[in-house]
CSV table of C-alpha atoms in Angstrom, one decimal:
chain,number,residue,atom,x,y,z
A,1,UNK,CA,0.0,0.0,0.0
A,2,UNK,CA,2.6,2.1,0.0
A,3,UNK,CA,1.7,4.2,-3.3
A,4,UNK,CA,-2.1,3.3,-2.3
A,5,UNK,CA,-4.7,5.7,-1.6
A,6,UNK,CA,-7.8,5.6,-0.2
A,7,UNK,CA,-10.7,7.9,-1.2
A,8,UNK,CA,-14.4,7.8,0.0
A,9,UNK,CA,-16.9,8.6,-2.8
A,10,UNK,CA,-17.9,11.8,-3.4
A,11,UNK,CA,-21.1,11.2,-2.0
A,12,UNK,CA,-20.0,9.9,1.4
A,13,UNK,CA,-19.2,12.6,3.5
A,14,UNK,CA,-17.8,11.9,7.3
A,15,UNK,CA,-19.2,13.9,10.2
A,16,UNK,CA,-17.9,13.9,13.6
A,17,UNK,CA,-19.9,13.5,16.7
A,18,UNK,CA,-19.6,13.6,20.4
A,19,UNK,CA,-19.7,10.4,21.1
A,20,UNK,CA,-19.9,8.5,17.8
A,21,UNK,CA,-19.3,10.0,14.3
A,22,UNK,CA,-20.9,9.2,10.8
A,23,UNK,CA,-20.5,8.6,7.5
A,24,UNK,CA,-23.6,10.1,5.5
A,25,UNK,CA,-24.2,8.8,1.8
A,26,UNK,CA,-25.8,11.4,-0.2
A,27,UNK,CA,-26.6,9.2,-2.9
A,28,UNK,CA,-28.2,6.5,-1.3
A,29,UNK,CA,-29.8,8.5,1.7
A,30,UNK,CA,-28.5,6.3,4.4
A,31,UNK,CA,-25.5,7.0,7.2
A,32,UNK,CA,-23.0,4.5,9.0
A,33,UNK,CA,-22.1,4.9,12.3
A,34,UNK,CA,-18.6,5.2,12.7
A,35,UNK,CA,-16.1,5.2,15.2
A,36,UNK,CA,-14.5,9.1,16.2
A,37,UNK,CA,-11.0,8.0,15.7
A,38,UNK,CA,-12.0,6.3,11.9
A,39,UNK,CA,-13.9,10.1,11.7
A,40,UNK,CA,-10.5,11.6,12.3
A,41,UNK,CA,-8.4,9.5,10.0
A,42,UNK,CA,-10.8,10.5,7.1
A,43,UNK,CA,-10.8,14.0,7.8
A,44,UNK,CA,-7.6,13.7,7.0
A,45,UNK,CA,-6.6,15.1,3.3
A,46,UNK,CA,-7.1,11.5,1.8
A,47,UNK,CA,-5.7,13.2,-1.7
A,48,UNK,CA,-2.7,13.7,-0.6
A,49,UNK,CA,-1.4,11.2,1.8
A,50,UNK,CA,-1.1,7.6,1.0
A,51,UNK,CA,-2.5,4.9,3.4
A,52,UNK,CA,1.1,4.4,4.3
A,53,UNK,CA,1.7,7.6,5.1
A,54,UNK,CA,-1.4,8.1,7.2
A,55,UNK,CA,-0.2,5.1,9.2
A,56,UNK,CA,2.7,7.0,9.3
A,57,UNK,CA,0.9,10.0,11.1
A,58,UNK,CA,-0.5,7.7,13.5
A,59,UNK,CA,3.0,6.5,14.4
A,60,UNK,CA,1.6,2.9,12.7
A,61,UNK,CA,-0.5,2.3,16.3
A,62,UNK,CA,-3.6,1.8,14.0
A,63,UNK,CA,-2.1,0.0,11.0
A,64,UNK,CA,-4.4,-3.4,10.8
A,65,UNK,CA,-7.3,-1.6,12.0
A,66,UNK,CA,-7.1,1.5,9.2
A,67,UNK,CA,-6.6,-1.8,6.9
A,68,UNK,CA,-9.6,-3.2,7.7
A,69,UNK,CA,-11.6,-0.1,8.1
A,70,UNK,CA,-10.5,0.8,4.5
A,71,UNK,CA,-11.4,-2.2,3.2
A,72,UNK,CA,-14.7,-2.7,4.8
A,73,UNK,CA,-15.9,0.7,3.7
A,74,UNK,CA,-14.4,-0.2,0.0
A,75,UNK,CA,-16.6,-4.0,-0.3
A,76,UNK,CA,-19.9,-1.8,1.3
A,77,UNK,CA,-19.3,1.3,-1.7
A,78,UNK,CA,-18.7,3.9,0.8
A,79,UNK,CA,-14.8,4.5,-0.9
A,80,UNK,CA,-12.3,2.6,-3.3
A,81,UNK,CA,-8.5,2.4,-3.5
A,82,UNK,CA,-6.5,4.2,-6.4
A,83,UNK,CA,-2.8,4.6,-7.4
A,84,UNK,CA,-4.0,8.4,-8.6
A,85,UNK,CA,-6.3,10.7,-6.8
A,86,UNK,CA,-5.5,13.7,-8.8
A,87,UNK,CA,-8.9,13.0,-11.6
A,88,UNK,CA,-11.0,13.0,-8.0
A,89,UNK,CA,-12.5,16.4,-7.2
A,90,UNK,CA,-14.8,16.7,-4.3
A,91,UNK,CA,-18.2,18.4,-5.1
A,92,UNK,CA,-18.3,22.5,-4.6
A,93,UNK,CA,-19.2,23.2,-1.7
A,94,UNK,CA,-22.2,25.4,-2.3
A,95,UNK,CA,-26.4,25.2,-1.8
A,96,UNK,CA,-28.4,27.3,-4.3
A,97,UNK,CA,-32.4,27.4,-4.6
A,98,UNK,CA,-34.8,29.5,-7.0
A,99,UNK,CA,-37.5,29.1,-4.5
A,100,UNK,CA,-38.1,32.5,-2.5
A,101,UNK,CA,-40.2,30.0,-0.1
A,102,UNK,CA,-39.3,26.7,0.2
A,103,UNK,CA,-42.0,25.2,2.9
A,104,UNK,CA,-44.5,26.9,4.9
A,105,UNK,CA,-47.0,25.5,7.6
A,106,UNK,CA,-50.5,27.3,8.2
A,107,UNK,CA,-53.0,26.2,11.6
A,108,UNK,CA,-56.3,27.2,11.3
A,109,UNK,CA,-59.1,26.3,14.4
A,110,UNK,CA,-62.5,27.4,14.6
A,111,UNK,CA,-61.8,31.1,15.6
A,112,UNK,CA,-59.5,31.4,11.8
A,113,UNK,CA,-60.5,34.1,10.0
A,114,UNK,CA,-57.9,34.6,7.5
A,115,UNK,CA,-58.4,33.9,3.7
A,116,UNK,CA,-56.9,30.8,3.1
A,117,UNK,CA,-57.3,30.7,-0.7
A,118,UNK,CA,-56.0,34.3,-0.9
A,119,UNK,CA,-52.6,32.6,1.2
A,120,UNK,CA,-52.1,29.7,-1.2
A,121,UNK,CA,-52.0,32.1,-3.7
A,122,UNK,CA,-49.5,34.5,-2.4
A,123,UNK,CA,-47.3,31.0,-1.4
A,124,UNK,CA,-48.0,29.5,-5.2
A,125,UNK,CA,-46.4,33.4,-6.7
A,126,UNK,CA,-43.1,32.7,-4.1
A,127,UNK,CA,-42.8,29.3,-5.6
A,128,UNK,CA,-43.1,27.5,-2.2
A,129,UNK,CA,-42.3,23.9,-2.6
A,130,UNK,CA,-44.1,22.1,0.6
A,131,UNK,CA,-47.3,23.0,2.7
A,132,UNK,CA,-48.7,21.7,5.3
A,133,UNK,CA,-51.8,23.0,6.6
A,134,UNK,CA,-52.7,21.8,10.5
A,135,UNK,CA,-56.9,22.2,11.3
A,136,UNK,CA,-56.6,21.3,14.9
A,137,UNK,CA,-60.6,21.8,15.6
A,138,UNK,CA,-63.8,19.7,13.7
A,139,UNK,CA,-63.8,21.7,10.1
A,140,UNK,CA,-65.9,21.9,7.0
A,141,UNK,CA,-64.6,20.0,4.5
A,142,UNK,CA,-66.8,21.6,1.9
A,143,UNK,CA,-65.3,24.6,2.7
A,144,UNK,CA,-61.8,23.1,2.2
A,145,UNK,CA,-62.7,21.4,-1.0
A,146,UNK,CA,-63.4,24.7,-2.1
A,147,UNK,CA,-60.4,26.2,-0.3
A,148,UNK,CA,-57.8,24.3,-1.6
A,149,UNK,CA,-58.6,25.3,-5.5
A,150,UNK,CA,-55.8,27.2,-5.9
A,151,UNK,CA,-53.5,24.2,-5.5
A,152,UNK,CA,-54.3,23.2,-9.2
A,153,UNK,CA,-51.2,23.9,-11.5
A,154,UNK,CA,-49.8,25.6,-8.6
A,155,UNK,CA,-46.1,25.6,-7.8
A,156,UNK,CA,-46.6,23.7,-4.1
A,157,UNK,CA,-45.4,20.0,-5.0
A,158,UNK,CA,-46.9,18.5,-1.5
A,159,UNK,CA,-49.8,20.1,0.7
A,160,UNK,CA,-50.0,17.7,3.4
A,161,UNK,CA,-53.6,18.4,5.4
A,162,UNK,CA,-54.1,17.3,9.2
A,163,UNK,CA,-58.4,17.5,9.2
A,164,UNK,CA,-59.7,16.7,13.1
A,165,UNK,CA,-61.6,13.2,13.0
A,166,UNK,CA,-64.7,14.8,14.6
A,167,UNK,CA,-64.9,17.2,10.8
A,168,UNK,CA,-68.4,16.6,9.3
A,169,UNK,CA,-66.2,14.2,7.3
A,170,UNK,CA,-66.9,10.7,5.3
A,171,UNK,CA,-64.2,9.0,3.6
A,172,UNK,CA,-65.6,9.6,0.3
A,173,UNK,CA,-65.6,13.2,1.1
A,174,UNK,CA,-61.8,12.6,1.9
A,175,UNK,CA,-61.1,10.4,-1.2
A,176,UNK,CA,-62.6,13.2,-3.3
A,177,UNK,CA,-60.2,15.6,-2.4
A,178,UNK,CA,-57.4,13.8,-2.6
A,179,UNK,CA,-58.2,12.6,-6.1
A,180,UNK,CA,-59.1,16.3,-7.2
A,181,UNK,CA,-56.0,17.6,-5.7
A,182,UNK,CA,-53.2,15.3,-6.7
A,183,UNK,CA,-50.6,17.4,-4.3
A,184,UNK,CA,-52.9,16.5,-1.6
A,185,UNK,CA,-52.0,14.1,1.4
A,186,UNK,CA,-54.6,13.8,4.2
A,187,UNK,CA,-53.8,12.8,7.9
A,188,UNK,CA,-57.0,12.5,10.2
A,189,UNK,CA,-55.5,13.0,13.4
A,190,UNK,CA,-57.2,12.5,16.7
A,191,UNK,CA,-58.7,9.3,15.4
A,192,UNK,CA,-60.9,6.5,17.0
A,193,UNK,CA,-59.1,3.9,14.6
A,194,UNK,CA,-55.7,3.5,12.9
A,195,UNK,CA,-56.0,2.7,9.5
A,196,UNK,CA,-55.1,3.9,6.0
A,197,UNK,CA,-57.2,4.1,2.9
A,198,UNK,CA,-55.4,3.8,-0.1
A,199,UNK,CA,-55.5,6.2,-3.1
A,200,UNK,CA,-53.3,5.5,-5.9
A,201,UNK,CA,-50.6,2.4,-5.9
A,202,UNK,CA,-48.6,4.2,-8.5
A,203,UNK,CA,-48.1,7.1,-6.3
A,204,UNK,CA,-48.1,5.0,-2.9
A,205,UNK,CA,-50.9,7.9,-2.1
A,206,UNK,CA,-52.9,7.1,1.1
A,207,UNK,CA,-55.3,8.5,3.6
A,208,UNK,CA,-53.8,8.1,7.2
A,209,UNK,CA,-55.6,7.9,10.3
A,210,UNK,CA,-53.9,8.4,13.8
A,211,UNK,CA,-54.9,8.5,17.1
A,212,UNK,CA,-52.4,11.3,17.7
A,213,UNK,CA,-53.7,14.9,18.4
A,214,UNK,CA,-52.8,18.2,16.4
A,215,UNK,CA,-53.1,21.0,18.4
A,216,UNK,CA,-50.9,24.4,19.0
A,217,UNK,CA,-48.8,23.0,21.7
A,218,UNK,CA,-48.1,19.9,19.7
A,219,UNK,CA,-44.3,19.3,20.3
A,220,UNK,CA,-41.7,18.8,17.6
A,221,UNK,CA,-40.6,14.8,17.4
A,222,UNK,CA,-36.7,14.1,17.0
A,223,UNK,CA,-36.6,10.9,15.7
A,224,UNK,CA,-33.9,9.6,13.1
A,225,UNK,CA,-36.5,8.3,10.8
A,226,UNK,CA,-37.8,11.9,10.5
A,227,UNK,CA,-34.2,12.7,9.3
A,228,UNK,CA,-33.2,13.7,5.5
A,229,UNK,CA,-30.1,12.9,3.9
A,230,UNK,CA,-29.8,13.9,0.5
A,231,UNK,CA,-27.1,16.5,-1.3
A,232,UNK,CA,-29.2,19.7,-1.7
A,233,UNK,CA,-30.0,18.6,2.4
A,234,UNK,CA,-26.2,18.1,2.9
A,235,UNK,CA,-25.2,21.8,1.4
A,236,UNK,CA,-28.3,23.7,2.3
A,237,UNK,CA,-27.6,22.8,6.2
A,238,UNK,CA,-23.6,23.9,5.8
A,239,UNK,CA,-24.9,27.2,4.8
A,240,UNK,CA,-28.2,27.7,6.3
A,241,UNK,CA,-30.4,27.0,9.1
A,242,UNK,CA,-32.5,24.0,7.0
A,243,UNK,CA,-35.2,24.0,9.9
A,244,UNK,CA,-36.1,28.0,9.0
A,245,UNK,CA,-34.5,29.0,5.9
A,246,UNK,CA,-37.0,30.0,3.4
A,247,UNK,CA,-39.9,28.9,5.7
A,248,UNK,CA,-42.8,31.0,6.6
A,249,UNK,CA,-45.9,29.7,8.8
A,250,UNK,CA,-49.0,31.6,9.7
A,251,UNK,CA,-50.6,30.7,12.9
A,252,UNK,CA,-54.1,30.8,13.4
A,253,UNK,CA,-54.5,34.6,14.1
A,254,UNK,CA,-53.0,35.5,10.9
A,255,UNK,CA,-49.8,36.3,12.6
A,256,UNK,CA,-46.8,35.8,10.5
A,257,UNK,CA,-43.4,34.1,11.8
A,258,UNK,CA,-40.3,32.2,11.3
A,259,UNK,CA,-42.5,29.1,12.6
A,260,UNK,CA,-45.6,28.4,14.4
A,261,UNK,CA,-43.8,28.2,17.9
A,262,UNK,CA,-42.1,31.1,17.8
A,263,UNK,CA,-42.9,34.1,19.9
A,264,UNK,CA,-41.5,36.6,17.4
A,265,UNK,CA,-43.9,38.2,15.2
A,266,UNK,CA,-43.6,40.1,12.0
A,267,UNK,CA,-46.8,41.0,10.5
A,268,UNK,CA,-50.3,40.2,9.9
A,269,UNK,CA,-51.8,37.9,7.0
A,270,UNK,CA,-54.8,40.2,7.2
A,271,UNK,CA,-53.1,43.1,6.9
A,272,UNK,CA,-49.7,42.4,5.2
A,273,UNK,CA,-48.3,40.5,2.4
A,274,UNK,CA,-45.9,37.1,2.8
A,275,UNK,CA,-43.5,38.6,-0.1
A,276,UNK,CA,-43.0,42.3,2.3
A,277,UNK,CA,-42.5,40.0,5.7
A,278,UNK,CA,-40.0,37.8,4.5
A,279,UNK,CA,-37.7,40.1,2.6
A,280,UNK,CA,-36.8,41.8,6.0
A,281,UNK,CA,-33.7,41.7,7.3
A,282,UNK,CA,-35.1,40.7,10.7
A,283,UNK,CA,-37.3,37.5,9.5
A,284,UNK,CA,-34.0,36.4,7.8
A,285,UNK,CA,-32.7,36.6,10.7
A,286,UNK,CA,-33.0,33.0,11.5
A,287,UNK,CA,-32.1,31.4,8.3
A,288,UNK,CA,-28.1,32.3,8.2
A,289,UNK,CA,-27.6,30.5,11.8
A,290,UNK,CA,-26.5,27.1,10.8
A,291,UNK,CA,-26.2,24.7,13.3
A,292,UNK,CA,-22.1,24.5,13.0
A,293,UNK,CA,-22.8,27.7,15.0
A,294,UNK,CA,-25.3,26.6,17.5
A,295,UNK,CA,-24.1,24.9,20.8
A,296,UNK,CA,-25.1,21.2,21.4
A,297,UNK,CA,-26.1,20.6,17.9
A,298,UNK,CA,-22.7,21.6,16.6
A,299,UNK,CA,-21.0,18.6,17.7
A,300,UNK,CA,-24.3,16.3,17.1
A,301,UNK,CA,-23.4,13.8,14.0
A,302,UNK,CA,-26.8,14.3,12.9
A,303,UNK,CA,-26.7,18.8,12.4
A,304,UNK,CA,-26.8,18.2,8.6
A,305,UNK,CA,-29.4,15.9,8.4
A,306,UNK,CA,-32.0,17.5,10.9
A,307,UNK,CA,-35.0,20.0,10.4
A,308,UNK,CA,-35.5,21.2,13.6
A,309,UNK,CA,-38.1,23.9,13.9
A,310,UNK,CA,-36.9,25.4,17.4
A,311,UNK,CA,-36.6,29.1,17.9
A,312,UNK,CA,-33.0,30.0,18.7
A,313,UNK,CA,-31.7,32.0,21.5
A,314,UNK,CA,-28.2,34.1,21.8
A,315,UNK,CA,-26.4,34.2,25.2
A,316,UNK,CA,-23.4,35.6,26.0
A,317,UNK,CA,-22.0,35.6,22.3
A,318,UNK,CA,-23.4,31.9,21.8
A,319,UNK,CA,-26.6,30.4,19.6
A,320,UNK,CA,-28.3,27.8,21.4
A,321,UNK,CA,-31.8,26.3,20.5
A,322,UNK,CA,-34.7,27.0,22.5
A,323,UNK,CA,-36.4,22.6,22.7
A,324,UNK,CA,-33.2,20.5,22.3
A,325,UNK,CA,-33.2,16.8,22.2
A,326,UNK,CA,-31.3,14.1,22.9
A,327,UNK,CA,-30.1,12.8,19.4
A,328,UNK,CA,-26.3,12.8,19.7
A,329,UNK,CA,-26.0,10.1,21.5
């Protein structure tokens, strides 16, 4: 090995942790866990330095172990071996989106007044991407039928609609709006039963019912299936905050913010338009504060994979997040 090198694919990118680190495969969407001192040796400039002279740096105390680490991540396609790294060239290093709104959540209960069609069309003109609209009390699903019209040929690829099971709802009133609005996903929460009723097989489309309730002081979950590993993911979260960037959410007084939980209010939905509130330099606020800069979650293996919502607070000349968790374990 001595004029070996070892490179991991382009799409495999190692991430340390506090107690554990990763490897995250942007390609495939899946992470190994790896040890911190295996973390270490790949942060090393691979391009450069042959395996032997990485033992070297390690004063050859790891030299059958980087062996077998090597080859264990070459036979599962996380890197391969080459006499000449100079044709490899990692990816740039940069995020870009066209979308002046990438997702936005609206909650609506049975004192909402705002005009929810007028909304979707202000979103649809900033190109937002995903919607989720949370109806924490019994609704008329006439109403949203009728609501939700400006979703056709709109912009929003996904509008995913939690609808109270106590609604005047039947299925078939469900069914028809999720076949009239293809973008459409339904969730009943709050439900006597768990089931699912199933919509189209080519689109693995489905009604889901849950006994879990929606409400405003619904908490956010951490959970590592909830995570999302994919390249624009990967970059957007090394430059942004990928919880708040490009998100707005409208709560259901109409008042407009960074995210439903948030204290900090900017406007009015009644009285001021989506595309004035988030060109200000104080909603934006949020979006630049990537969680390389946040304490706790900059040593968490998981910061480029996770969309936490949480407000953020500064102390002393340090970002922390408001709800933390317990994910970098």
């Amino acid at each position: 090995m001595t004029n070996t090198y070892f490179l991991l694919f382009p799409s495999c990118v190692p991430v340390n942790g506090t107690k554990v680190s990763i490897i995250m495969d942007l390609d495939k969407g899946t992470y190994l866990e790896i040890p911190n001192l295996l973390h270490d040796i790949l942060s090393i400039d691979l391009q450069r330095f042959t395996i032997h002279e990485i033992m070297k740096k390690f004063d050859h105390q790891y030299d059958q172990g980087i062996k077998e680490y090597f080859q264990f991540l070459v036979d599962n396609q996380y890197g391969f071996y080459t006499k000449d790294p100079k044709p490899f060239r990692k990816p740039e290093d940069i995020f870009y989106s066209p979308y002046k709104i990438i997702s936005s959540v609206l909650a609506i209960n049975t004192t909402t007044n705002y005009d929810l069609p007028e909304v979707l069309k202000q979103l649809d003109r900033l190109s937002c991407q995903l919607l989720q609209i949370r109806i924490y009390d019994p609704y008329d699903m006439d109403k949203l039928f009728n609501s939700l019209s400006p979703l056709k040929g709109s912009s929003i690829k996904i509008c995913e609609v939690y609808v109270c099971y106590y609604s005047l709802i039947s299925e078939e009133q469900l069914i028809t709006i999720c076949k009239e609005y293809p973008n459409v996903i339904i969730v009943v929460h709050t439900s006597k039963e768990k089931k699912q009723i199933n919509i189209s097989d080519e689109f693995n489309k489905k009604i889901v019912f849950t006994g879990e309730q929606v409400h405003a002081n619904t908490k956010e979950v951490y959970d590592p299936s909830l995570f999302t590993i994919s390249h624009s993911m990967y970059y957007e979260s090394r430059h942004f905050n990928s919880g708040l960037h490009r998100k707005v959410c409208i709560d259901t007084d109409g008042s407009i913010k960074n995210y439903l939980s948030h204290t900090k209010v900017y406007g009015n939905i009644k009285e001021n338009k989506i595309s004035e509130i988030i060109t200000k330099p104080k909603f934006q606020e949020r979006y630049f504060i990537t969680n390389d800069q946040i304490e706790k979650c900059k040593s968490c293996q998981f910061r480029y994979m996770c969309v936490s919502n949480s407000d953020i607070i500064k102390k002393n000349g340090k970002y922390f997040k408001k709800h933390t968790c317990n994910m970098d374990f």
